[in-house]
Amino acid sequence: MQYGYFDDKNREYVITRPDTPLPWINYLGCQAYFGIVSNTAGGYSFYRDARLRRITRYRYNNVPFDLGGRYIYVRDDETGDYWLPSWQPTHSDLEQYTCRHGMGYSTIGSKRRGISASTRYFVPLDENLEIWQFTLSNERQTPAALSVFSAIEFCLWDAQDDSTNFQRNFSIGEVEIEDGVIYHKTEYRERRDHFAWFACSAELAGFDTQRDVFLGPTRGWDRPAAVERGESFDSVAHGWAPIGSHHVRLVLQPGETRQILFVLGYHENPKDEKFDPPESQIVNKKTVKPVIARYLIPANVDEAFQKLRTYWDGLLDICQVTTPDIHTDRMVNVWNAYQCMATFNMSRSASFYESGIGRGLGFRDSNQDLLGFVHMVPERARERILDLAATQLPSGGAYHQYQPLTKKGNNDVGGNFNDDPHWLIVGVGAYLKETGDWSILDEPVQYDNQPGSEQPLYDHLQRSFRYTLDRLGPHSLPLIGRADWNDCLNLNCFSDTPGQSFQTTTNKEGKVAESVFIGGLFVLAAKELAAIARHSGHADEAAGYLAEGAHMEETVRRHGWDGEWFLRAYDDFGNKVGSKECAEGKIFIEPQGFCILAGIGLEDGLARRALESVRKYLATPHGIVLQQPAYSRYYLHLGEISSYPPGYKENAGIFCHNNPWVIIAEAMAGNGDGAHDYYSRINPSAREAISDVHRCEPYVYAQMIAGRDAPTHGEAKNSWLTGTAAWNYYAIVQFILGIRPAYDGLQIAPAIPERWTGFRAVRRFRGVTYQITVRRAGTGNAVKLMVDGQAVDGDVVRAPADGRTEVVVGVTLE
Ligand code: BGC
Ligand code: NOJ
């Protein structure tokens, strides 16, 4: 069953009924001002940091789930009937409803009793504001007298404090209303230099800023008193809950359409110019007024929208493919790339499942997110890498997370996740291969944000590498620390106290438990670092890295192979985890994918056997589960992984993030059919037809799909913010289609299904546009390369020596 369809040409997903199984959301803004918007206009906005600069209030896990957002009420002033184009929160019967989620905008519209209303929400590029472009049409035979009410609820900035500290917060709310613009200025009188504003292009019949006056003290958003009676109260908030609501009255002739603009923005003033007059407590509006004026003019708004579209077309056009599979095309060309922008911006901080208050940006997460993002805006990837590296500790270890507003490591969570440092090598490698910008390695970067501790970025990579060598366990495998990629495999935690954090509690010294996964990651990092060294004037060091990598590879073979698959770990007692010897959790996905991805076992058959075991024990029609058999009870020595009921999350759920590791492994082993088959099982577009089972958005990946041990097998959860986005993009583009930035040029090494006759691609890479045609001539993956009509040895296309910017590449697969 479907709830909408893809409009591929317009790069939109069109939702045709409001009662989707879960809110189906979109992101507004891609630079500093962000919003989350659901298909029923739920959600909120913030500036840079979802916790510390929350602009509008949102109640998570509400009843119904998605209540509160960017509402516009339409009232028939003759009958008193009122409803919203977004359906929520009145749930009125509609004659028609559509939500179009596009690239950085959403348009939600509906029709009731001959009146059509629709709102396009977007954030213009380079501005800290969002526009609600509201259109109202009278499709009746008679004139219609209508009222329109906007409504948002302001957050008192720190979203955590806002939802807990009521004894203070009920007394601090403040607003100003000037020329019809509502200014939200809570705490501006003291240490804040920022405020929010909410403006409307039409002449106002009234306004409200006190929530419980607008709604009435005992009512909800579905029955606001002001809307019901057809007149605002002109309330001025003092304390309690400041809101912004404009009231506009208009009469539409039959066939007439009118547009009203509502604009919500964030603004900062210089500290010493906060007030106007200077000695007053009145917000200085000198610099914000021109911004407000600009965006209340429809032509400027249209232009800003066009610019946004052009911007996204430009980003997506960097890599476009035409394959025999529509689901591959629309994910690669549009939605997967688009999701990679969201994961780059948000890491795992703000979605409908991440509240924006719990986490900053993850060190490992953000580094991995670069894999799917770096080709779109390399300058921002560069900045992110330097920010991440600056939070690294002198030991080479890393803070697990940092706060985007302060860019400082988060002390509450701390470090000792022993995989973390290596992801910096992976992220920097991806950046260098995409851009060829070797200067980044010489950038002086602090350790732990301490002035005076600056060392070249290359030094950070060396310390990342060293970190593991300084922390080897009894089998010479890497010690796991608090956890590795799997945050829930807590082998040193031994927590028996309710509520203790599995991530930050450590009750063992951690000198025994080892991770085979980090072993694989180390082997990959060693190869990457060696390549970086070779290309950047440190050739003498490359051999050393390779030797350490080879040594670790040997150790993994000796102590990390279980006979039919790679082991997962050794626990604090030195016992195996993820072995045939275990009663539960015999085989895990992570080491199978990652050891092979690092190249282990490709030559000697181990990889083949491990992949056969994955197929036999872990693969389901809905994707590959994390481990089997699921843990049926809590194991003190394993930690959070065994805290989940079987089939969910890390306990044998289909944790989509690591499915692409197996996809890449299959591609590296030359099995294009297997790789694309796994790819399709979790491809959201390919699952659109079972939306009633999948339940999450069919246009983006979710973190998890319930595994076969769960009663809801196939049901997705935690959409949008997941490493799945970057890894699947990387897997399909770079390993199945095989278009892979390399240090020396653009490598083309596809591993496509046998039945595919070929595909086409356009890839802009280091200033050159490559028109690529791949044609299958035999059943294998051997590449024969023609560059501008000339046969070329190998599979790497080098940059044209004569400065041409268009290159035609023909690939024959034999
Ligand atoms: C989740 C993990 C997550 C961790 C840290 C756990 O509860 O299961 O997926 O990485 O929390 O936030
Ligand atoms: C989600 C976390 O953000 C990520 O860092 C971790 O690797 C996975 N969960 C697996 O636990």
JSON list of C-alpha atoms in Angstrom, two decimals, residues 382 431-432 436-444 457:
[
{"chain": "A", "resi": 382, "resn": "ARG", "atom": "CA", "xyz": [37.00, 20.62, 4.73]},
{"chain": "A", "resi": 431, "resn": "TYR", "atom": "CA", "xyz": [38.13, 14.40, 1.06]},
{"chain": "A", "resi": 432, "resn": "LEU", "atom": "CA", "xyz": [41.55, 14.04, -0.56]},
{"chain": "A", "resi": 436, "resn": "GLY", "atom": "CA", "xyz": [43.06, 16.50, -4.56]},
{"chain": "A", "resi": 437, "resn": "ASP", "atom": "CA", "xyz": [43.46, 19.35, -2.06]},
{"chain": "A", "resi": 438, "resn": "TRP", "atom": "CA", "xyz": [46.61, 18.16, -0.29]},
{"chain": "A", "resi": 439, "resn": "SER", "atom": "CA", "xyz": [46.99, 21.48, 1.51]},
{"chain": "A", "resi": 440, "resn": "ILE", "atom": "CA", "xyz": [44.53, 20.30, 4.13]},
{"chain": "A", "resi": 441, "resn": "LEU", "atom": "CA", "xyz": [47.20, 17.97, 5.56]},
{"chain": "A", "resi": 442, "resn": "ASP", "atom": "CA", "xyz": [49.35, 20.97, 6.47]},
{"chain": "A", "resi": 443, "resn": "GLU", "atom": "CA", "xyz": [46.59, 22.90, 8.23]},
{"chain": "A", "resi": 444, "resn": "PRO", "atom": "CA", "xyz": [47.57, 23.56, 11.83]},
{"chain": "A", "resi": 457, "resn": "LEU", "atom": "CA", "xyz": [46.32, 17.68, 10.29]}
]
